[in-house]
PDB file of C-alpha atoms and ligand atoms in Angstrom:
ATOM      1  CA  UNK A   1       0.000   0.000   0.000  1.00 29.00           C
ATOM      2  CA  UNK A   2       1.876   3.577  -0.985  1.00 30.00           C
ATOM      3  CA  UNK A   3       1.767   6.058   1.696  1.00 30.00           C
ATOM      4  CA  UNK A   4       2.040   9.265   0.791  1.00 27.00           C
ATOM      5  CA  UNK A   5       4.276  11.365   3.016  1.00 30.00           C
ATOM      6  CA  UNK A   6       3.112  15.157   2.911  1.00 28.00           C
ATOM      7  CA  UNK A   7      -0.223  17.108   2.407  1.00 25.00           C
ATOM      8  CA  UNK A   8       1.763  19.250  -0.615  1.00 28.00           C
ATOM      9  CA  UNK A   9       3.670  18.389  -3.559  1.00 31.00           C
ATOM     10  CA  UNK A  10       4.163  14.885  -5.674  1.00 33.00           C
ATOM     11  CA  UNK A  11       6.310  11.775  -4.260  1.00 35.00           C
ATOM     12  CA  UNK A  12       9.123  10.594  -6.437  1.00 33.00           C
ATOM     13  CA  UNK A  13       9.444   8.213  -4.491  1.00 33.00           C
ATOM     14  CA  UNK A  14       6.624   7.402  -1.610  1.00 32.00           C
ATOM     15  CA  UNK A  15       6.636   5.403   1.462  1.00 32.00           C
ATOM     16  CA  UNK A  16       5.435   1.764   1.187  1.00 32.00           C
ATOM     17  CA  UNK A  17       4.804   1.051   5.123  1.00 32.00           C
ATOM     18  CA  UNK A  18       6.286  -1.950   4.490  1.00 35.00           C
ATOM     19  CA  UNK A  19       9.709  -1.548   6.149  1.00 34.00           C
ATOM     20  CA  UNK A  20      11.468  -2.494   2.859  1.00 36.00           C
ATOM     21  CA  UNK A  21      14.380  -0.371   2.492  1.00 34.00           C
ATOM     22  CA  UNK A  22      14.086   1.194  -0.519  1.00 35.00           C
ATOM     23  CA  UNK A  23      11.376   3.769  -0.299  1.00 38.00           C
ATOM     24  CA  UNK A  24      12.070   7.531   0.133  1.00 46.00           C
ATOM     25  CA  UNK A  25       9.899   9.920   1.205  1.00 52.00           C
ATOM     26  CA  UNK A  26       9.659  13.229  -0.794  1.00 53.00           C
ATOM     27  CA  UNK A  27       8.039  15.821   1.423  1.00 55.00           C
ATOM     28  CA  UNK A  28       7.244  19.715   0.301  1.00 50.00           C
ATOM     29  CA  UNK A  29       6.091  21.400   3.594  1.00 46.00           C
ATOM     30  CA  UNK A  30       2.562  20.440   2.734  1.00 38.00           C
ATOM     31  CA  UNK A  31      -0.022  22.310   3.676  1.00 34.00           C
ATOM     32  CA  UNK A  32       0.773  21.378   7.467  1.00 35.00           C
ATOM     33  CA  UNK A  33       4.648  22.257   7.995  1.00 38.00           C
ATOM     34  CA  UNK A  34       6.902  19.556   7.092  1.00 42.00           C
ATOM     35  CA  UNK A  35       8.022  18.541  10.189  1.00 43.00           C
ATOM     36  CA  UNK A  36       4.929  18.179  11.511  1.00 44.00           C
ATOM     37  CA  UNK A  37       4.223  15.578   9.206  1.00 47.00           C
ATOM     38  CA  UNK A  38       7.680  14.221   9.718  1.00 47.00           C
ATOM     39  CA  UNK A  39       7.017  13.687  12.950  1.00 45.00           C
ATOM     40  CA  UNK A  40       3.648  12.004  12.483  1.00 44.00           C
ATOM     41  CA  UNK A  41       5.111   9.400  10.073  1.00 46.00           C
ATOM     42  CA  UNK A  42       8.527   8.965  12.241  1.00 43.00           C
ATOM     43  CA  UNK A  43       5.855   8.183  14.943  1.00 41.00           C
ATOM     44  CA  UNK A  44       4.143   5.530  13.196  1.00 39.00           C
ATOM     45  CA  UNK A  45       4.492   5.060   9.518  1.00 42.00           C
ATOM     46  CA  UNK A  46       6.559   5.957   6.943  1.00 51.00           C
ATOM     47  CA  UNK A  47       9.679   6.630   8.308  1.00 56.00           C
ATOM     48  CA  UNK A  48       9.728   4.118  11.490  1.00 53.00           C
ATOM     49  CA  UNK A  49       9.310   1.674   9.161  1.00 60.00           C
ATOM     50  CA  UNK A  50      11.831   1.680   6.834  1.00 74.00           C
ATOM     51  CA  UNK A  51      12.310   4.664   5.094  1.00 82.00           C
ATOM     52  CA  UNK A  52      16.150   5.125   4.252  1.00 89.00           C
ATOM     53  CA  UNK A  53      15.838   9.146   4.117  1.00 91.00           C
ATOM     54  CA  UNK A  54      13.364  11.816   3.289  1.00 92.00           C
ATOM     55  CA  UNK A  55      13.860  14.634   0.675  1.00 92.00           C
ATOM     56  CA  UNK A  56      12.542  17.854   1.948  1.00 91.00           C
ATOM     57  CA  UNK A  57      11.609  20.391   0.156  1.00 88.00           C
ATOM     58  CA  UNK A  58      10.919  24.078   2.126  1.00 81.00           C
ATOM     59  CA  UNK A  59       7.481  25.853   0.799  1.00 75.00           C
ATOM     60  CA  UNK A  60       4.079  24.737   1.408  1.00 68.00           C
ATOM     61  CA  UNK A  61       1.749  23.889  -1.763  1.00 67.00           C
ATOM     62  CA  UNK A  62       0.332  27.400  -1.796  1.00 68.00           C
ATOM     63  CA  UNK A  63       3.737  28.797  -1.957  1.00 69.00           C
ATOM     64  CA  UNK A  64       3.988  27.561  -5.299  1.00 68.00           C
ATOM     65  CA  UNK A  65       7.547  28.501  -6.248  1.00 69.00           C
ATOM     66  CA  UNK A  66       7.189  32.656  -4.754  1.00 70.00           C
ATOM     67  CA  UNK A  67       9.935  33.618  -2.616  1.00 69.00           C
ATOM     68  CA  UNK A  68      12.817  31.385  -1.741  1.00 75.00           C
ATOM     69  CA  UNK A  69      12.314  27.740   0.628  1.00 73.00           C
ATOM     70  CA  UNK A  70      12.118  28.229   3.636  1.00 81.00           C
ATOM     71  CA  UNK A  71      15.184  26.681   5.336  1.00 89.00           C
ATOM     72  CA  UNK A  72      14.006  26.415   8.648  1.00 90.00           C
ATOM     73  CA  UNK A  73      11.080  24.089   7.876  1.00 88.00           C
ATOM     74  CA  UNK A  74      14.331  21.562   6.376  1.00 93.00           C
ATOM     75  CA  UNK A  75      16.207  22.450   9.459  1.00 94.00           C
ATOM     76  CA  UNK A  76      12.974  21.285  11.961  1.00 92.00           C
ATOM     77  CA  UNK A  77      12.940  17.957   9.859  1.00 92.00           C
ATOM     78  CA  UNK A  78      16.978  17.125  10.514  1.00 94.00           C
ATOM     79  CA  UNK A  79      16.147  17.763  14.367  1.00 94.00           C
ATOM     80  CA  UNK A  80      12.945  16.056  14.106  1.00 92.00           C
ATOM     81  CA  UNK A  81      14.258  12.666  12.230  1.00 91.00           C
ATOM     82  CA  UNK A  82      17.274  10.074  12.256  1.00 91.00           C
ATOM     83  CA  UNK A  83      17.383   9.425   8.893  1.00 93.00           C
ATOM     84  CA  UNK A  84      19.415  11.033   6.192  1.00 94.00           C
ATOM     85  CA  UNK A  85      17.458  14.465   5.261  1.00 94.00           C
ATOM     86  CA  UNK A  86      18.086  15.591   1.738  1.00 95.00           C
ATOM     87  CA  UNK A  87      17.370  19.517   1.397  1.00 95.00           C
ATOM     88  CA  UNK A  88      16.024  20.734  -1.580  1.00 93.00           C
ATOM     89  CA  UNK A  89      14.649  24.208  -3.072  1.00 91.00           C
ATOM     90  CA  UNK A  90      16.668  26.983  -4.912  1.00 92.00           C
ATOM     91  CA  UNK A  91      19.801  25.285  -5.361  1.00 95.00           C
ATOM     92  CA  UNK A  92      21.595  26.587  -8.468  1.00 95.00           C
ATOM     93  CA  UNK A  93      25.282  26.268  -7.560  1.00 97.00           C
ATOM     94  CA  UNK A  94      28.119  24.858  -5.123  1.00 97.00           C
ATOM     95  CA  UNK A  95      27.885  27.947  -2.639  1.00 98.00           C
ATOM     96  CA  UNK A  96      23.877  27.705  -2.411  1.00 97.00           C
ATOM     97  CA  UNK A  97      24.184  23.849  -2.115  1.00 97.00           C
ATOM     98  CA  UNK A  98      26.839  24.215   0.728  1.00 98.00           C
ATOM     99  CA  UNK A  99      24.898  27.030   2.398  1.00 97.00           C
ATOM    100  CA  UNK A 100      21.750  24.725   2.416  1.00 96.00           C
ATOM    101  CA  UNK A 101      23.735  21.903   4.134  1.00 97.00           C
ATOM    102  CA  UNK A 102      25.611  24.337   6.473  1.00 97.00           C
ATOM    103  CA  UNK A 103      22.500  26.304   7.614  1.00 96.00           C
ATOM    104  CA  UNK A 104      19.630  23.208   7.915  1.00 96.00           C
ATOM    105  CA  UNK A 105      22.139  20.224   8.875  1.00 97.00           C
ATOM    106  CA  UNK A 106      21.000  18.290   5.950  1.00 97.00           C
ATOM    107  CA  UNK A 107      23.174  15.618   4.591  1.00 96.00           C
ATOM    108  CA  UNK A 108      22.290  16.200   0.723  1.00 96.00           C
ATOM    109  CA  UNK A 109      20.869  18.388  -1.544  1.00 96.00           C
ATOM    110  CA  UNK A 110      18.290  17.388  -4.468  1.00 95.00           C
ATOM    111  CA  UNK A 111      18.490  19.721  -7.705  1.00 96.00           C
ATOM    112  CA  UNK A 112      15.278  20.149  -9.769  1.00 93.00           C
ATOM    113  CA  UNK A 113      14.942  23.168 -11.601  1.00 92.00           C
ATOM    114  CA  UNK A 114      18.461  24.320 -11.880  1.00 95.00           C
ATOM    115  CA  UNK A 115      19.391  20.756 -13.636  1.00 95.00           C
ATOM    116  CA  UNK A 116      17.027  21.979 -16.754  1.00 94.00           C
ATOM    117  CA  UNK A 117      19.667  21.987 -19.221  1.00 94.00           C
ATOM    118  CA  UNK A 118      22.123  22.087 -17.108  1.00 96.00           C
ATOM    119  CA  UNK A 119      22.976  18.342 -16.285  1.00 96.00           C
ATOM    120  CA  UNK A 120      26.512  19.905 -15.255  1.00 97.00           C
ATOM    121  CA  UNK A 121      24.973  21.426 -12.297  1.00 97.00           C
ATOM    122  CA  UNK A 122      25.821  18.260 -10.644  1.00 97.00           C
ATOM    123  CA  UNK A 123      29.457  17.952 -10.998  1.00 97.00           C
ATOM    124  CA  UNK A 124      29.738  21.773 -10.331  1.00 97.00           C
ATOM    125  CA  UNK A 125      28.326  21.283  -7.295  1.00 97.00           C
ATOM    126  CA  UNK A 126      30.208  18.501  -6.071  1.00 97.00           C
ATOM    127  CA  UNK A 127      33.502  19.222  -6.791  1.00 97.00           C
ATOM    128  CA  UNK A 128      32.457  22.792  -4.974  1.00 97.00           C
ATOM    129  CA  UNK A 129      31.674  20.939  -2.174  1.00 97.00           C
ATOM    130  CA  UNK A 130      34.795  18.855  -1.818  1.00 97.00           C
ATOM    131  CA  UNK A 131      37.354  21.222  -3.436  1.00 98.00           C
ATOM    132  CA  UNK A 132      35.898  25.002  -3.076  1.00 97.00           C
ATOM    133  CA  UNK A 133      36.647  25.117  -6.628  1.00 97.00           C
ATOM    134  CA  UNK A 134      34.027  26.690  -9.075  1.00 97.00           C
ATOM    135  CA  UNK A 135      33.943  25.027 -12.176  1.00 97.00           C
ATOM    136  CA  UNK A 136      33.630  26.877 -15.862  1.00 94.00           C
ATOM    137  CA  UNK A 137      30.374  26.238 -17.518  1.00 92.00           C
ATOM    138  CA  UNK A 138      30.146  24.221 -20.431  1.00 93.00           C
ATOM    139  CA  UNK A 139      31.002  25.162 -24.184  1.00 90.00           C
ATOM    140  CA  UNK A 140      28.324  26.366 -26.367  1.00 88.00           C
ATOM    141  CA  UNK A 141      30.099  22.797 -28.039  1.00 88.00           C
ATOM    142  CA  UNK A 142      29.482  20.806 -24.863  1.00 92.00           C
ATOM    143  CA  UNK A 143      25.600  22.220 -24.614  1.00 93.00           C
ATOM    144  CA  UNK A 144      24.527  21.617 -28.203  1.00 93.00           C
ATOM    145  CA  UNK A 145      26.093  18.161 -27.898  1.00 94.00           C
ATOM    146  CA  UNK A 146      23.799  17.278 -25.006  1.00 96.00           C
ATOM    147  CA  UNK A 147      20.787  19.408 -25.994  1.00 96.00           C
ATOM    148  CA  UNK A 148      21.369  16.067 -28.949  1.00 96.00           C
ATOM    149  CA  UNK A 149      21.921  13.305 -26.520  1.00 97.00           C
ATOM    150  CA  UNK A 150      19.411  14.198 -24.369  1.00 97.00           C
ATOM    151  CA  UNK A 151      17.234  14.292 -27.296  1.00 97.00           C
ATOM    152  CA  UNK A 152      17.877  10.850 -28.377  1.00 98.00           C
ATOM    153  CA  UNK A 153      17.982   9.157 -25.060  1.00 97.00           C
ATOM    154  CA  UNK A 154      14.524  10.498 -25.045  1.00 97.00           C
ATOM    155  CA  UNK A 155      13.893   9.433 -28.071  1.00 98.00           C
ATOM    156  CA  UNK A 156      14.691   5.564 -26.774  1.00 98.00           C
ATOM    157  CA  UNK A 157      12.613   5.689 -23.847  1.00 97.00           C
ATOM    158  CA  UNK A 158       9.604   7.671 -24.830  1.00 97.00           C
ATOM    159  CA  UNK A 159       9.719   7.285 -29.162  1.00 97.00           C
ATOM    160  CA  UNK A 160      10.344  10.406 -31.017  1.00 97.00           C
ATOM    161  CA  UNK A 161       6.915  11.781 -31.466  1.00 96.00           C
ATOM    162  CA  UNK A 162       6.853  12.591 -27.909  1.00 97.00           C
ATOM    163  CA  UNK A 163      10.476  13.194 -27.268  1.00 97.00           C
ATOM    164  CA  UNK A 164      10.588  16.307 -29.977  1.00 97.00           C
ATOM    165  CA  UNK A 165       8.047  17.586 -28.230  1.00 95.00           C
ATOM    166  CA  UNK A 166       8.826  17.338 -24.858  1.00 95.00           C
ATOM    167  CA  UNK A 167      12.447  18.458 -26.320  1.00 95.00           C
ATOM    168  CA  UNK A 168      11.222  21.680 -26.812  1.00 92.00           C
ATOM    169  CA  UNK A 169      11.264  22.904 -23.075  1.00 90.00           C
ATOM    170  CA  UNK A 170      14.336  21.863 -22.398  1.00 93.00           C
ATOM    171  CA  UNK A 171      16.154  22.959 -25.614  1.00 92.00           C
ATOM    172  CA  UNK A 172      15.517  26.440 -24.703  1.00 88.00           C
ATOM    173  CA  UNK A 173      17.373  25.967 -21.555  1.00 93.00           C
ATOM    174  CA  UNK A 174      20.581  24.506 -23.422  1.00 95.00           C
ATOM    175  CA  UNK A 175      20.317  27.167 -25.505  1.00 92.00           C
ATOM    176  CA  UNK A 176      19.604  30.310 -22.542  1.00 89.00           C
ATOM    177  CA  UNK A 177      21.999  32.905 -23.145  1.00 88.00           C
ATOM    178  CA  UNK A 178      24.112  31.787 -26.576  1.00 89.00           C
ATOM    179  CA  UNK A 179      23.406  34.066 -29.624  1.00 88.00           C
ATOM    180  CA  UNK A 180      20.865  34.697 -31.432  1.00 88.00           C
ATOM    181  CA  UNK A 181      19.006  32.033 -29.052  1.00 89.00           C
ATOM    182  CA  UNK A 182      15.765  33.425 -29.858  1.00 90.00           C
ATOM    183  CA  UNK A 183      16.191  32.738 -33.432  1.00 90.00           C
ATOM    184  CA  UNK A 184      17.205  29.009 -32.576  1.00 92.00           C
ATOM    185  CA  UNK A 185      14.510  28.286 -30.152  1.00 92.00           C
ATOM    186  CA  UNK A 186      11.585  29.301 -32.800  1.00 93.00           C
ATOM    187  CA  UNK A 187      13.261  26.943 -35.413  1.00 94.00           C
ATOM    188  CA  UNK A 188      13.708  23.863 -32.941  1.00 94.00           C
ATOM    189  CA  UNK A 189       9.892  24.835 -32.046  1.00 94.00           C
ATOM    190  CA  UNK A 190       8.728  23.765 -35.770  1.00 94.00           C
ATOM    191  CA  UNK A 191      10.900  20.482 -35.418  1.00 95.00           C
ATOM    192  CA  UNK A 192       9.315  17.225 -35.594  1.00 96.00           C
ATOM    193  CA  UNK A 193      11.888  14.543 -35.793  1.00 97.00           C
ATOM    194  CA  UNK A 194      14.814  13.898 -34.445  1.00 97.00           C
ATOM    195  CA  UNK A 195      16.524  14.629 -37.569  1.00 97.00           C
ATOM    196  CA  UNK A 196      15.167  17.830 -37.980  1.00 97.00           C
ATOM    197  CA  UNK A 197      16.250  19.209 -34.783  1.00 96.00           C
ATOM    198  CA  UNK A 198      20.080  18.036 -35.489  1.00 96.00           C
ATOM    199  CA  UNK A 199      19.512  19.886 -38.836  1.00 96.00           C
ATOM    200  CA  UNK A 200      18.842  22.791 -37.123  1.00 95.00           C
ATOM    201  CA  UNK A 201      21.455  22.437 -34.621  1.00 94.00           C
ATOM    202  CA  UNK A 202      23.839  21.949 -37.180  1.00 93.00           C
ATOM    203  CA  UNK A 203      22.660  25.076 -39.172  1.00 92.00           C
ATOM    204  CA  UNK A 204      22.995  27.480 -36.297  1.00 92.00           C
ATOM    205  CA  UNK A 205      26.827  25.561 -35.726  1.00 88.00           C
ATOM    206  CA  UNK A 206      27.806  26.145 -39.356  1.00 87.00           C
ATOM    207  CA  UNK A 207      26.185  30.211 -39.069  1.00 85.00           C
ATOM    208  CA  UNK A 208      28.115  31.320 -36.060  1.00 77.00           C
ATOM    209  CA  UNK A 209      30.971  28.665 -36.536  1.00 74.00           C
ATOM    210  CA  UNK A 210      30.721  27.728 -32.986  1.00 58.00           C
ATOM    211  CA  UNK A 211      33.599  30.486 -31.851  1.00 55.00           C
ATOM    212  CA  UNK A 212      33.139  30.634 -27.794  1.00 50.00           C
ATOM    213  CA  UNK A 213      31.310  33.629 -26.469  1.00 48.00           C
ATOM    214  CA  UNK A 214      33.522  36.025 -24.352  1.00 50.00           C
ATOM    215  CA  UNK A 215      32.384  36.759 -21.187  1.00 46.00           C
TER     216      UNK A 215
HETATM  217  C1  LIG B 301       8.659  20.321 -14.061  1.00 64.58           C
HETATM  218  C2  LIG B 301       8.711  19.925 -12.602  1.00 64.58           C
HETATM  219  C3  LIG B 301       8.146  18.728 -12.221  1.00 64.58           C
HETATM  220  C4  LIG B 301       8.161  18.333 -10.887  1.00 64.58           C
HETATM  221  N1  LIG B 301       7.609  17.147 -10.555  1.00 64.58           N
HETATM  222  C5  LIG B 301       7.634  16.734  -9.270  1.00 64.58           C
HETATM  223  C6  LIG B 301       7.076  15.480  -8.905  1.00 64.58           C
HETATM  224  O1  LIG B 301       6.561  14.740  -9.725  1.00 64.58           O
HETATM  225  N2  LIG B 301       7.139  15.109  -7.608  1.00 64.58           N
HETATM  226  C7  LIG B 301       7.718  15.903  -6.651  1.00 64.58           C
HETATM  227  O2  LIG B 301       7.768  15.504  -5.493  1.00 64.58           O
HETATM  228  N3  LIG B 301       8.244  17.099  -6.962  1.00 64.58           N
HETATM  229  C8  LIG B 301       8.222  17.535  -8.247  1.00 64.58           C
HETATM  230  N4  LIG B 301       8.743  18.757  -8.583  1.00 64.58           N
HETATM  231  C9  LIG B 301       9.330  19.602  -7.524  1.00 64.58           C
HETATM  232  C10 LIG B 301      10.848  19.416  -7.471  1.00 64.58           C
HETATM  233  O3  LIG B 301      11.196  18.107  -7.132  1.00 64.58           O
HETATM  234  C11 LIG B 301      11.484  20.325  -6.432  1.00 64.58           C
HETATM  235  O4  LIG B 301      10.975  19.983  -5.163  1.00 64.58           O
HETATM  236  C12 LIG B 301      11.190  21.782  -6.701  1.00 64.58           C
HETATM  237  O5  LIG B 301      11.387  22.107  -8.068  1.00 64.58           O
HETATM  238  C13 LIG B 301      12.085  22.679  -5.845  1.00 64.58           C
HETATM  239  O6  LIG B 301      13.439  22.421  -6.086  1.00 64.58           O
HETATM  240  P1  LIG B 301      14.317  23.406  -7.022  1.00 64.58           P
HETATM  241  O7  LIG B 301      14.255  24.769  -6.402  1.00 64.58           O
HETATM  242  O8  LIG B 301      15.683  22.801  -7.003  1.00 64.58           O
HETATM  243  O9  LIG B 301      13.674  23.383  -8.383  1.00 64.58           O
HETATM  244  C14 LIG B 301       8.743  19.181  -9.904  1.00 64.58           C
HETATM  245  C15 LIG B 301       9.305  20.397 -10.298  1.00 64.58           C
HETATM  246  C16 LIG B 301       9.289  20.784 -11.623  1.00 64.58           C
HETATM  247  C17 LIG B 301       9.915  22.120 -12.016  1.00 64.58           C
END
């Protein structure tokens, strides 16, 4: 039987009850705060019976995504449980990711928005976190190259009717901020194969001859 974990937001991943060890709990402050409900499955469900860690994530279903998570509700949870808490809300880079961990206790951090074509967020962040060191972004070479991989695994999984589409969205995030992006994004907007959009891609490659931007 699934067991849902907060009043707000989706589960990833919910509860079973069962005490198996592979269920997570993925908790937005709900419409009660978090670690109220934190409590009230540590207590007796979720969490006491099995759950490995719980992803928390610091607004309340209302909040939609105005202002910035509320860190303290994350904070209440790592007090509150003894499982691994994974923070998660507004984390774009290593210094955001390390103040999340530093000011709530958590032991993680998830990524969702930020990782919208940027997959490198990752990395960046981890090497931050163990080195300091803030890593370059990509090349305009490096982002075209996955906005096409990404594509195709897409492709695989969900056939290519659907992927182009869904492609869409996050082609315009590979492409945020390179020139002459506007132009690109209405193009890859009118493909419908997978071969089209690597058409265009290679176009706009050949037109500005891929030099890097200078910052
Ligand atoms: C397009 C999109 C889909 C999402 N789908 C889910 C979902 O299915 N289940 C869930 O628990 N959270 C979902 N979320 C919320 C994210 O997991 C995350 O909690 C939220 O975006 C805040 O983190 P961020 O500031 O790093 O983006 C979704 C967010 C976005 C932008």
């Amino acid at each position: 039987m699934n067991e849902k974990c907060a009043a707000g937001g989706g589960d990833y991943f919910s509860g079973n009850g069962s005490g198996e060890d592979s269920c997570y709990h993925k908790n937005a402050s709900g419409l009660v705060a978090g670690y109220d409900q934190c409590r009230r499955t540590g207590n007796g469900s979720g969490i006491g019976r099995g759950a490995p860690a719980i992803t928390v994530h610091g607004r309340t279903r209302e909040d939609f995504y105005t202002g910035t998570a509320d860190r303290r509700e994350i904070k209440k949870v790592v007090d509150a449980v003894h499982i691994p808490v994974i923070g998660n809300g507004d984390v774009g880079d290593g210094p955001a990711a390390k103040a999340l961990m530093e000011e709530t206790g958590c032991a993680a951090v998830a990524i969702g928005r930020a990782a919208w074509g940027n997959p490198w967020v990752f990395g960046a962040v981890n090497t931050y976190l163990e080195t300091g060191e803030i890593l370059p972004g990509p090349s305009w070479e490096e982002r075209l190259a996955m906005a096409r991989k990404h594509l195709h695994g897409l492709c695989v999984e969900k056939g290519e009717r659907i992927a182009v589409r869904e492609m869409r969205a996050h082609a315009s995030r590979y492409f945020h901020g390179l020139p002459k992006a506007t132009v690109l994004r209405r193009e890859i907007m009118k493909a419908l194969t997978e071969e089209e959009f690597g058409r265009i891609l290679t176009g706009y490659e050949m037109e500005l001859g891929l030099e890097e931007p200078e910052v």
